[in-house]
């Protein structure tokens, strides 16, 4: 009689809750993954970067510590410009010379928003690629 009253133990794992959790995580990652790719494609300089060799004179946009813009088109003189003039002149120059390099030189005391605003203006002007200028770092021990 005793053996009849005993129940046999089941050795199974209930995986339904784990599947539910995995599906929720999959949905979360599918929704958030496209949002993580927003941004501007730039190549930041490395500490020991070598100079870029190019046959054409670049367009150089400088931003001083107060956020004012200065434009140098090829071999011409540097001139102070506002945002509208910057877009107009750079777009006209890029239409004539589509492979010309475009560089931004920002003062190290200027905020990131000012540099980003220049990048947006250059994108509106049709510049295909924009590079950032920097000074070479001093050798160790000469700081």
PDB file of N, CA, C and O in Angstrom, residues 4 12 15 17 29 33 46-48 50 54-55 63-64 76-77 84-85 89 91 93 100 108 111 116 120 124 132 137:
ATOM      1  N   UNK A   4       1.872   2.533  -3.439  1.00  0.00           N
ATOM      2  CA  UNK A   4       0.801   3.073  -4.239  1.00  0.00           C
ATOM      3  C   UNK A   4       0.520   4.539  -3.913  1.00  0.00           C
ATOM      4  O   UNK A   4       0.139   5.301  -4.779  1.00  0.00           O
ATOM      5  N   UNK A  12      11.537  18.135 -14.479  1.00  0.00           N
ATOM      6  CA  UNK A  12      11.448  18.993 -15.646  1.00  0.00           C
ATOM      7  C   UNK A  12      11.606  20.458 -15.232  1.00  0.00           C
ATOM      8  O   UNK A  12      11.216  20.845 -14.149  1.00  0.00           O
ATOM      9  N   UNK A  15      10.369  26.219 -18.816  1.00  0.00           N
ATOM     10  CA  UNK A  15      11.116  27.214 -19.574  1.00  0.00           C
ATOM     11  C   UNK A  15      10.246  28.341 -20.113  1.00  0.00           C
ATOM     12  O   UNK A  15      10.763  29.276 -20.712  1.00  0.00           O
ATOM     13  N   UNK A  17       8.659  30.879 -18.589  1.00  0.00           N
ATOM     14  CA  UNK A  17       9.035  32.232 -18.120  1.00  0.00           C
ATOM     15  C   UNK A  17      10.337  32.739 -18.741  1.00  0.00           C
ATOM     16  O   UNK A  17      10.481  33.925 -19.010  1.00  0.00           O
ATOM     17  N   UNK A  29      15.844  45.458 -27.417  1.00  0.00           N
ATOM     18  CA  UNK A  29      17.034  45.690 -28.230  1.00  0.00           C
ATOM     19  C   UNK A  29      16.684  46.082 -29.660  1.00  0.00           C
ATOM     20  O   UNK A  29      17.367  46.888 -30.276  1.00  0.00           O
ATOM     21  N   UNK A  33      18.212  49.703 -30.755  1.00  0.00           N
ATOM     22  CA  UNK A  33      19.393  49.616 -31.627  1.00  0.00           C
ATOM     23  C   UNK A  33      19.433  50.700 -32.697  1.00  0.00           C
ATOM     24  O   UNK A  33      20.486  51.313 -32.912  1.00  0.00           O
ATOM     25  N   UNK A  46      44.379  61.172 -33.737  1.00  0.00           N
ATOM     26  CA  UNK A  46      45.019  60.395 -32.692  1.00  0.00           C
ATOM     27  C   UNK A  46      46.216  61.177 -32.170  1.00  0.00           C
ATOM     28  O   UNK A  46      46.619  62.167 -32.743  1.00  0.00           O
ATOM     29  N   UNK A  47      46.782  60.725 -31.079  1.00  0.00           N
ATOM     30  CA  UNK A  47      47.847  61.492 -30.439  1.00  0.00           C
ATOM     31  C   UNK A  47      49.079  61.658 -31.316  1.00  0.00           C
ATOM     32  O   UNK A  47      49.698  62.700 -31.314  1.00  0.00           O
ATOM     33  N   UNK A  48      49.436  60.623 -32.061  1.00  0.00           N
ATOM     34  CA  UNK A  48      50.618  60.710 -32.916  1.00  0.00           C
ATOM     35  C   UNK A  48      50.219  60.627 -34.387  1.00  0.00           C
ATOM     36  O   UNK A  48      50.830  59.916 -35.171  1.00  0.00           O
ATOM     37  N   UNK A  50      49.796  61.391 -38.259  1.00  0.00           N
ATOM     38  CA  UNK A  50      50.656  61.966 -39.283  1.00  0.00           C
ATOM     39  C   UNK A  50      49.841  62.951 -40.112  1.00  0.00           C
ATOM     40  O   UNK A  50      48.618  62.854 -40.206  1.00  0.00           O
ATOM     41  N   UNK A  54      47.933  66.049 -49.377  1.00  0.00           N
ATOM     42  CA  UNK A  54      46.921  66.279 -50.393  1.00  0.00           C
ATOM     43  C   UNK A  54      47.440  67.304 -51.381  1.00  0.00           C
ATOM     44  O   UNK A  54      48.114  68.252 -51.008  1.00  0.00           O
ATOM     45  N   UNK A  55      47.105  67.119 -52.655  1.00  0.00           N
ATOM     46  CA  UNK A  55      47.578  68.026 -53.701  1.00  0.00           C
ATOM     47  C   UNK A  55      46.830  69.348 -53.682  1.00  0.00           C
ATOM     48  O   UNK A  55      47.382  70.383 -54.050  1.00  0.00           O
ATOM     49  N   UNK A  63      37.374  78.362 -35.745  1.00  0.00           N
ATOM     50  CA  UNK A  63      36.443  78.866 -34.732  1.00  0.00           C
ATOM     51  C   UNK A  63      37.298  79.344 -33.565  1.00  0.00           C
ATOM     52  O   UNK A  63      38.052  78.568 -32.977  1.00  0.00           O
ATOM     53  N   UNK A  64      37.182  80.652 -33.237  1.00  0.00           N
ATOM     54  CA  UNK A  64      37.998  81.162 -32.134  1.00  0.00           C
ATOM     55  C   UNK A  64      37.293  80.918 -30.790  1.00  0.00           C
ATOM     56  O   UNK A  64      36.199  80.358 -30.742  1.00  0.00           O
ATOM     57  N   UNK A  76      43.614  81.595 -50.556  1.00  0.00           N
ATOM     58  CA  UNK A  76      43.192  82.974 -50.288  1.00  0.00           C
ATOM     59  C   UNK A  76      43.412  83.346 -48.827  1.00  0.00           C
ATOM     60  O   UNK A  76      43.734  82.514 -47.992  1.00  0.00           O
ATOM     61  N   UNK A  77      43.222  84.626 -48.543  1.00  0.00           N
ATOM     62  CA  UNK A  77      43.394  85.151 -47.186  1.00  0.00           C
ATOM     63  C   UNK A  77      42.274  84.682 -46.263  1.00  0.00           C
ATOM     64  O   UNK A  77      41.161  84.448 -46.706  1.00  0.00           O
ATOM     65  N   UNK A  84      25.696  82.293 -42.629  1.00  0.00           N
ATOM     66  CA  UNK A  84      25.104  82.309 -43.968  1.00  0.00           C
ATOM     67  C   UNK A  84      26.174  82.457 -45.055  1.00  0.00           C
ATOM     68  O   UNK A  84      26.153  81.757 -46.064  1.00  0.00           O
ATOM     69  N   UNK A  85      27.111  83.376 -44.834  1.00  0.00           N
ATOM     70  CA  UNK A  85      28.194  83.585 -45.807  1.00  0.00           C
ATOM     71  C   UNK A  85      29.070  82.332 -45.885  1.00  0.00           C
ATOM     72  O   UNK A  85      29.508  81.940 -46.973  1.00  0.00           O
ATOM     73  N   UNK A  89      29.671  80.499 -49.489  1.00  0.00           N
ATOM     74  CA  UNK A  89      31.003  80.451 -50.088  1.00  0.00           C
ATOM     75  C   UNK A  89      31.531  79.023 -50.192  1.00  0.00           C
ATOM     76  O   UNK A  89      32.110  78.646 -51.214  1.00  0.00           O
ATOM     77  N   UNK A  91      29.744  76.230 -50.323  1.00  0.00           N
ATOM     78  CA  UNK A  91      28.979  75.457 -51.313  1.00  0.00           C
ATOM     79  C   UNK A  91      29.405  75.812 -52.733  1.00  0.00           C
ATOM     80  O   UNK A  91      29.535  74.929 -53.581  1.00  0.00           O
ATOM     81  N   UNK A  93      32.398  76.917 -53.641  1.00  0.00           N
ATOM     82  CA  UNK A  93      33.751  76.397 -53.825  1.00  0.00           C
ATOM     83  C   UNK A  93      33.734  74.880 -54.004  1.00  0.00           C
ATOM     84  O   UNK A  93      34.478  74.334 -54.816  1.00  0.00           O
ATOM     85  N   UNK A 100      37.880  68.718 -52.934  1.00  0.00           N
ATOM     86  CA  UNK A 100      38.679  69.549 -52.041  1.00  0.00           C
ATOM     87  C   UNK A 100      38.459  69.109 -50.579  1.00  0.00           C
ATOM     88  O   UNK A 100      37.340  68.835 -50.164  1.00  0.00           O
ATOM     89  N   UNK A 108      40.911  75.292 -28.443  1.00  0.00           N
ATOM     90  CA  UNK A 108      40.632  74.268 -27.440  1.00  0.00           C
ATOM     91  C   UNK A 108      39.708  74.772 -26.330  1.00  0.00           C
ATOM     92  O   UNK A 108      39.137  73.972 -25.595  1.00  0.00           O
ATOM     93  N   UNK A 111      33.477  75.626 -26.964  1.00  0.00           N
ATOM     94  CA  UNK A 111      32.654  74.485 -26.572  1.00  0.00           C
ATOM     95  C   UNK A 111      32.345  73.587 -27.769  1.00  0.00           C
ATOM     96  O   UNK A 111      32.421  74.000 -28.921  1.00  0.00           O
ATOM     97  N   UNK A 116      30.247  71.573 -33.482  1.00  0.00           N
ATOM     98  CA  UNK A 116      29.163  70.790 -34.086  1.00  0.00           C
ATOM     99  C   UNK A 116      28.327  71.670 -35.017  1.00  0.00           C
ATOM    100  O   UNK A 116      27.911  71.222 -36.090  1.00  0.00           O
ATOM    101  N   UNK A 120      27.529  71.073 -39.058  1.00  0.00           N
ATOM    102  CA  UNK A 120      26.197  71.090 -39.670  1.00  0.00           C
ATOM    103  C   UNK A 120      26.161  72.073 -40.834  1.00  0.00           C
ATOM    104  O   UNK A 120      25.611  71.780 -41.895  1.00  0.00           O
ATOM    105  N   UNK A 124      25.424  71.291 -44.803  1.00  0.00           N
ATOM    106  CA  UNK A 124      24.448  72.019 -45.617  1.00  0.00           C
ATOM    107  C   UNK A 124      25.103  72.569 -46.879  1.00  0.00           C
ATOM    108  O   UNK A 124      24.461  72.680 -47.924  1.00  0.00           O
ATOM    109  N   UNK A 132      39.037  67.244 -38.707  1.00  0.00           N
ATOM    110  CA  UNK A 132      39.345  68.132 -37.592  1.00  0.00           C
ATOM    111  C   UNK A 132      40.854  68.333 -37.518  1.00  0.00           C
ATOM    112  O   UNK A 132      41.615  67.382 -37.618  1.00  0.00           O
ATOM    113  N   UNK A 137      51.102  66.764 -30.481  1.00  0.00           N
ATOM    114  CA  UNK A 137      51.388  66.792 -29.045  1.00  0.00           C
ATOM    115  C   UNK A 137      52.905  66.848 -28.827  1.00  0.00           C
ATOM    116  O   UNK A 137      53.665  66.276 -29.595  1.00  0.00           O
TER     117      UNK A 137
END
